[in-house]
Amino acid sequence: MRVAVVSDTHMAHKAVAIPEADVLVHAGDFCGRGTLAEVEAFAAYFRAQPHPYKILIAGNHDWPLERDAAEAEALLEGCGYLRDSSVLIEGVLFYGSPWQPRFLDWAFNLDRGELLAAKWRAIPDETDVLITHGPPRGIGDLCFSGDHAGCDDLLARVREVKPRYHL
């Protein structure tokens, strides 16, 4: 199975060259300003991609999926939207979650601690491919400030689950 992964396109997704693959994954931040119109435009683009399977999660700029979840999710019908949920594709279990430790007060932020840890405990033990918008602590999480924005609890859960891939 070939998987193509993109993230943080911020409404510039039409400019991204996406290779052929069996599964297309967008790992969040497809919105620019965070409007329902952007969700609708992205959904039409995403559905039109030639990949047999398409999966996406929300990112910290995808406000409509947090603030107006029911309306925004309805716009994503047929796009394979995962929010703390999974999908089995050809025997491979994909699980996606948009949450991250509070960072600049964006969408899908939770304070570090029990609420965020509970989100990570929900990741099924049998997950093959984990998709999160925020990284585990110490892995690709170094900010310009020198701080690490990643999550310790996510790192602990990834070490328990041992997915084949973490996107």
PDB file of C-alpha atoms in Angstrom, residues 5-165:
ATOM      1  CA  VAL A   5       0.822  12.546   2.999  1.00  0.00           C
ATOM      2  CA  VAL A   6       0.373  16.314   3.009  1.00  0.00           C
ATOM      3  CA  SER A   7      -0.194  18.771   5.816  1.00  0.00           C
ATOM      4  CA  ASP A   8      -0.393  22.495   6.517  1.00  0.00           C
ATOM      5  CA  THR A   9      -1.478  23.459   3.021  1.00  0.00           C
ATOM      6  CA  HIS A  10      -3.510  26.439   4.322  1.00  0.00           C
ATOM      7  CA  MET A  11      -5.719  26.700   1.209  1.00  0.00           C
ATOM      8  CA  ALA A  12      -2.723  26.357  -1.131  1.00  0.00           C
ATOM      9  CA  HIS A  13      -3.439  22.653  -1.681  1.00  0.00           C
ATOM     10  CA  LYS A  14      -3.972  23.101  -5.423  1.00  0.00           C
ATOM     11  CA  ALA A  15      -0.307  24.119  -5.728  1.00  0.00           C
ATOM     12  CA  VAL A  16       0.929  20.905  -4.082  1.00  0.00           C
ATOM     13  CA  ALA A  17       2.045  18.086  -6.376  1.00  0.00           C
ATOM     14  CA  ILE A  18       0.616  14.920  -4.889  1.00  0.00           C
ATOM     15  CA  PRO A  19       2.088  11.629  -6.105  1.00  0.00           C
ATOM     16  CA  GLU A  20       0.059   8.600  -7.079  1.00  0.00           C
ATOM     17  CA  ALA A  21      -0.833   6.464  -4.086  1.00  0.00           C
ATOM     18  CA  ASP A  22      -3.485   4.141  -2.758  1.00  0.00           C
ATOM     19  CA  VAL A  23      -4.239   6.400   0.209  1.00  0.00           C
ATOM     20  CA  LEU A  24      -4.076  10.192   0.364  1.00  0.00           C
ATOM     21  CA  VAL A  25      -3.739  11.624   3.877  1.00  0.00           C
ATOM     22  CA  HIS A  26      -4.073  15.286   4.805  1.00  0.00           C
ATOM     23  CA  ALA A  27      -2.785  15.701   8.362  1.00  0.00           C
ATOM     24  CA  GLY A  28      -4.523  18.986   9.122  1.00  0.00           C
ATOM     25  CA  ASP A  29      -4.401  22.726   8.517  1.00  0.00           C
ATOM     26  CA  PHE A  30      -6.098  22.817   5.146  1.00  0.00           C
ATOM     27  CA  CYS A  31      -7.878  26.058   6.137  1.00  0.00           C
ATOM     28  CA  GLY A  32      -6.316  29.473   5.882  1.00  0.00           C
ATOM     29  CA  ARG A  33      -8.637  31.758   7.831  1.00  0.00           C
ATOM     30  CA  GLY A  34     -10.802  28.993   9.256  1.00  0.00           C
ATOM     31  CA  THR A  35     -14.147  29.483   7.523  1.00  0.00           C
ATOM     32  CA  LEU A  36     -16.872  27.079   6.497  1.00  0.00           C
ATOM     33  CA  ALA A  37     -16.427  28.260   2.902  1.00  0.00           C
ATOM     34  CA  GLU A  38     -12.806  27.057   3.074  1.00  0.00           C
ATOM     35  CA  VAL A  39     -13.943  23.664   4.373  1.00  0.00           C
ATOM     36  CA  GLU A  40     -16.413  23.402   1.503  1.00  0.00           C
ATOM     37  CA  ALA A  41     -13.808  24.369  -1.113  1.00  0.00           C
ATOM     38  CA  PHE A  42     -11.215  21.988   0.315  1.00  0.00           C
ATOM     39  CA  ALA A  43     -13.742  19.131   0.472  1.00  0.00           C
ATOM     40  CA  ALA A  44     -14.585  19.517  -3.216  1.00  0.00           C
ATOM     41  CA  TYR A  45     -10.869  19.503  -4.082  1.00  0.00           C
ATOM     42  CA  PHE A  46     -10.119  16.520  -1.828  1.00  0.00           C
ATOM     43  CA  ARG A  47     -13.018  14.411  -3.129  1.00  0.00           C
ATOM     44  CA  ALA A  48     -11.836  15.071  -6.696  1.00  0.00           C
ATOM     45  CA  GLN A  49      -8.383  13.579  -6.081  1.00  0.00           C
ATOM     46  CA  PRO A  50      -7.804  10.290  -7.942  1.00  0.00           C
ATOM     47  CA  HIS A  51      -6.621   8.300  -4.914  1.00  0.00           C
ATOM     48  CA  PRO A  52      -8.887   5.337  -4.097  1.00  0.00           C
ATOM     49  CA  TYR A  53      -8.871   6.212  -0.385  1.00  0.00           C
ATOM     50  CA  LYS A  54      -8.714   9.664   1.184  1.00  0.00           C
ATOM     51  CA  ILE A  55      -8.308  10.438   4.889  1.00  0.00           C
ATOM     52  CA  LEU A  56      -7.942  13.737   6.723  1.00  0.00           C
ATOM     53  CA  ILE A  57      -7.797  15.128  10.204  1.00  0.00           C
ATOM     54  CA  ALA A  58      -8.205  18.693  11.381  1.00  0.00           C
ATOM     55  CA  GLY A  59      -5.337  20.897  12.437  1.00  0.00           C
ATOM     56  CA  ASN A  60      -5.012  23.944  14.638  1.00  0.00           C
ATOM     57  CA  HIS A  61      -6.157  26.315  11.851  1.00  0.00           C
ATOM     58  CA  ASP A  62      -9.239  24.268  10.971  1.00  0.00           C
ATOM     59  CA  TRP A  63     -11.539  26.164  13.343  1.00  0.00           C
ATOM     60  CA  PRO A  64     -14.876  25.198  11.764  1.00  0.00           C
ATOM     61  CA  LEU A  65     -14.299  21.546  12.664  1.00  0.00           C
ATOM     62  CA  GLU A  66     -14.107  22.527  16.326  1.00  0.00           C
ATOM     63  CA  ARG A  67     -16.519  25.484  16.528  1.00  0.00           C
ATOM     64  CA  ASP A  68     -19.172  24.313  14.029  1.00  0.00           C
ATOM     65  CA  ALA A  69     -18.380  20.605  14.032  1.00  0.00           C
ATOM     66  CA  ALA A  70     -21.684  19.227  12.759  1.00  0.00           C
ATOM     67  CA  GLU A  71     -21.947  21.693   9.871  1.00  0.00           C
ATOM     68  CA  ALA A  72     -18.268  21.424   8.918  1.00  0.00           C
ATOM     69  CA  GLU A  73     -18.222  17.626   9.119  1.00  0.00           C
ATOM     70  CA  ALA A  74     -21.296  17.465   6.873  1.00  0.00           C
ATOM     71  CA  LEU A  75     -19.318  19.411   4.254  1.00  0.00           C
ATOM     72  CA  LEU A  76     -16.589  16.753   4.442  1.00  0.00           C
ATOM     73  CA  GLU A  77     -18.906  13.878   3.559  1.00  0.00           C
ATOM     74  CA  GLY A  78     -17.020  11.368   1.436  1.00  0.00           C
ATOM     75  CA  CYS A  79     -13.612  12.689   2.505  1.00  0.00           C
ATOM     76  CA  GLY A  80     -12.728  10.173   5.227  1.00  0.00           C
ATOM     77  CA  TYR A  81     -12.598  12.675   8.108  1.00  0.00           C
ATOM     78  CA  LEU A  82     -11.158  11.191  11.305  1.00  0.00           C
ATOM     79  CA  ARG A  83     -11.672  12.881  14.660  1.00  0.00           C
ATOM     80  CA  ASP A  84     -10.575  10.541  17.411  1.00  0.00           C
ATOM     81  CA  SER A  85     -11.648   7.686  15.182  1.00  0.00           C
ATOM     82  CA  SER A  86     -10.276   5.029  12.900  1.00  0.00           C
ATOM     83  CA  VAL A  87     -10.798   3.442   9.525  1.00  0.00           C
ATOM     84  CA  LEU A  88      -9.640   0.045   8.291  1.00  0.00           C
ATOM     85  CA  ILE A  89      -8.273   0.132   4.742  1.00  0.00           C
ATOM     86  CA  GLU A  90      -7.172  -3.132   3.161  1.00  0.00           C
ATOM     87  CA  GLY A  91      -6.302  -4.581   6.564  1.00  0.00           C
ATOM     88  CA  VAL A  92      -4.412  -1.460   7.766  1.00  0.00           C
ATOM     89  CA  LEU A  93      -5.906   0.453  10.722  1.00  0.00           C
ATOM     90  CA  PHE A  94      -5.562   4.232  10.439  1.00  0.00           C
ATOM     91  CA  TYR A  95      -6.409   6.349  13.496  1.00  0.00           C
ATOM     92  CA  GLY A  96      -6.579  10.138  13.453  1.00  0.00           C
ATOM     93  CA  SER A  97      -6.791  12.818  16.121  1.00  0.00           C
ATOM     94  CA  PRO A  98      -6.485  16.620  15.839  1.00  0.00           C
ATOM     95  CA  TRP A  99      -5.637  17.456  19.459  1.00  0.00           C
ATOM     96  CA  GLN A 100      -2.440  19.060  20.704  1.00  0.00           C
ATOM     97  CA  PRO A 101      -1.152  20.738  23.852  1.00  0.00           C
ATOM     98  CA  ARG A 102      -2.295  24.355  24.155  1.00  0.00           C
ATOM     99  CA  PHE A 103      -0.205  26.352  21.677  1.00  0.00           C
ATOM    100  CA  LEU A 104      -0.976  29.999  20.882  1.00  0.00           C
ATOM    101  CA  ASP A 105      -4.669  29.294  21.603  1.00  0.00           C
ATOM    102  CA  TRP A 106      -5.448  27.728  18.237  1.00  0.00           C
ATOM    103  CA  ALA A 107      -8.143  25.171  17.450  1.00  0.00           C
ATOM    104  CA  PHE A 108      -8.074  21.709  19.007  1.00  0.00           C
ATOM    105  CA  ASN A 109      -5.891  22.852  21.913  1.00  0.00           C
ATOM    106  CA  LEU A 110      -6.160  21.225  25.318  1.00  0.00           C
ATOM    107  CA  ASP A 111      -4.209  21.960  28.460  1.00  0.00           C
ATOM    108  CA  ARG A 112      -1.530  19.417  29.230  1.00  0.00           C
ATOM    109  CA  GLY A 113      -2.764  16.885  31.730  1.00  0.00           C
ATOM    110  CA  GLU A 114      -5.652  14.471  32.107  1.00  0.00           C
ATOM    111  CA  LEU A 115      -7.947  15.756  29.319  1.00  0.00           C
ATOM    112  CA  LEU A 116      -5.202  15.517  26.714  1.00  0.00           C
ATOM    113  CA  ALA A 117      -3.879  12.221  28.075  1.00  0.00           C
ATOM    114  CA  ALA A 118      -7.400  10.789  27.780  1.00  0.00           C
ATOM    115  CA  LYS A 119      -7.436  11.651  24.067  1.00  0.00           C
ATOM    116  CA  TRP A 120      -4.233   9.657  23.565  1.00  0.00           C
ATOM    117  CA  ARG A 121      -5.456   6.701  25.648  1.00  0.00           C
ATOM    118  CA  ALA A 122      -8.283   6.388  23.099  1.00  0.00           C
ATOM    119  CA  ILE A 123      -5.792   5.428  20.375  1.00  0.00           C
ATOM    120  CA  PRO A 124      -6.465   1.740  19.722  1.00  0.00           C
ATOM    121  CA  ASP A 125      -3.633  -0.620  20.623  1.00  0.00           C
ATOM    122  CA  GLU A 126      -3.861  -2.215  17.171  1.00  0.00           C
ATOM    123  CA  THR A 127      -3.310   1.063  15.274  1.00  0.00           C
ATOM    124  CA  ASP A 128      -1.005   0.630  12.281  1.00  0.00           C
ATOM    125  CA  VAL A 129      -0.920   4.253  11.098  1.00  0.00           C
ATOM    126  CA  LEU A 130      -1.399   7.076  13.588  1.00  0.00           C
ATOM    127  CA  ILE A 131      -2.222  10.544  12.233  1.00  0.00           C
ATOM    128  CA  THR A 132      -1.916  13.540  14.562  1.00  0.00           C
ATOM    129  CA  HIS A 133      -1.499  17.209  13.816  1.00  0.00           C
ATOM    130  CA  GLY A 134       0.777  17.822  16.777  1.00  0.00           C
ATOM    131  CA  PRO A 135       3.940  15.815  17.400  1.00  0.00           C
ATOM    132  CA  PRO A 136       5.121  13.853  20.400  1.00  0.00           C
ATOM    133  CA  ARG A 137       7.541  15.731  22.650  1.00  0.00           C
ATOM    134  CA  GLY A 138      11.059  15.823  21.281  1.00  0.00           C
ATOM    135  CA  ILE A 139      10.199  14.690  17.741  1.00  0.00           C
ATOM    136  CA  GLY A 140       9.941  17.537  15.242  1.00  0.00           C
ATOM    137  CA  ASP A 141       8.506  19.858  17.873  1.00  0.00           C
ATOM    138  CA  LEU A 142      11.246  22.459  18.364  1.00  0.00           C
ATOM    139  CA  CYS A 143       9.847  25.986  18.007  1.00  0.00           C
ATOM    140  CA  PHE A 144      11.703  29.150  16.989  1.00  0.00           C
ATOM    141  CA  SER A 145      11.591  30.130  20.672  1.00  0.00           C
ATOM    142  CA  GLY A 146      13.640  27.056  21.570  1.00  0.00           C
ATOM    143  CA  ASP A 147      10.672  25.489  23.367  1.00  0.00           C
ATOM    144  CA  HIS A 148       9.360  22.011  22.618  1.00  0.00           C
ATOM    145  CA  ALA A 149       5.658  22.109  21.717  1.00  0.00           C
ATOM    146  CA  GLY A 150       5.175  18.342  21.529  1.00  0.00           C
ATOM    147  CA  CYS A 151       3.241  16.235  23.976  1.00  0.00           C
ATOM    148  CA  ASP A 152       4.779  13.909  26.585  1.00  0.00           C
ATOM    149  CA  ASP A 153       1.559  11.929  26.914  1.00  0.00           C
ATOM    150  CA  LEU A 154       1.385  11.390  23.147  1.00  0.00           C
ATOM    151  CA  LEU A 155       4.985  10.185  23.173  1.00  0.00           C
ATOM    152  CA  ALA A 156       4.160   7.716  25.955  1.00  0.00           C
ATOM    153  CA  ARG A 157       1.134   6.392  24.074  1.00  0.00           C
ATOM    154  CA  VAL A 158       3.064   6.045  20.801  1.00  0.00           C
ATOM    155  CA  ARG A 159       5.659   4.013  22.669  1.00  0.00           C
ATOM    156  CA  GLU A 160       2.881   1.744  23.990  1.00  0.00           C
ATOM    157  CA  VAL A 161       0.983   1.319  20.729  1.00  0.00           C
ATOM    158  CA  LYS A 162       4.047   1.152  18.474  1.00  0.00           C
ATOM    159  CA  PRO A 163       2.228   2.058  15.242  1.00  0.00           C
ATOM    160  CA  ARG A 164       4.074   1.147  12.068  1.00  0.00           C
ATOM    161  CA  TYR A 165       3.896   4.812  11.059  1.00  0.00           C
TER     162      TYR A 165
END
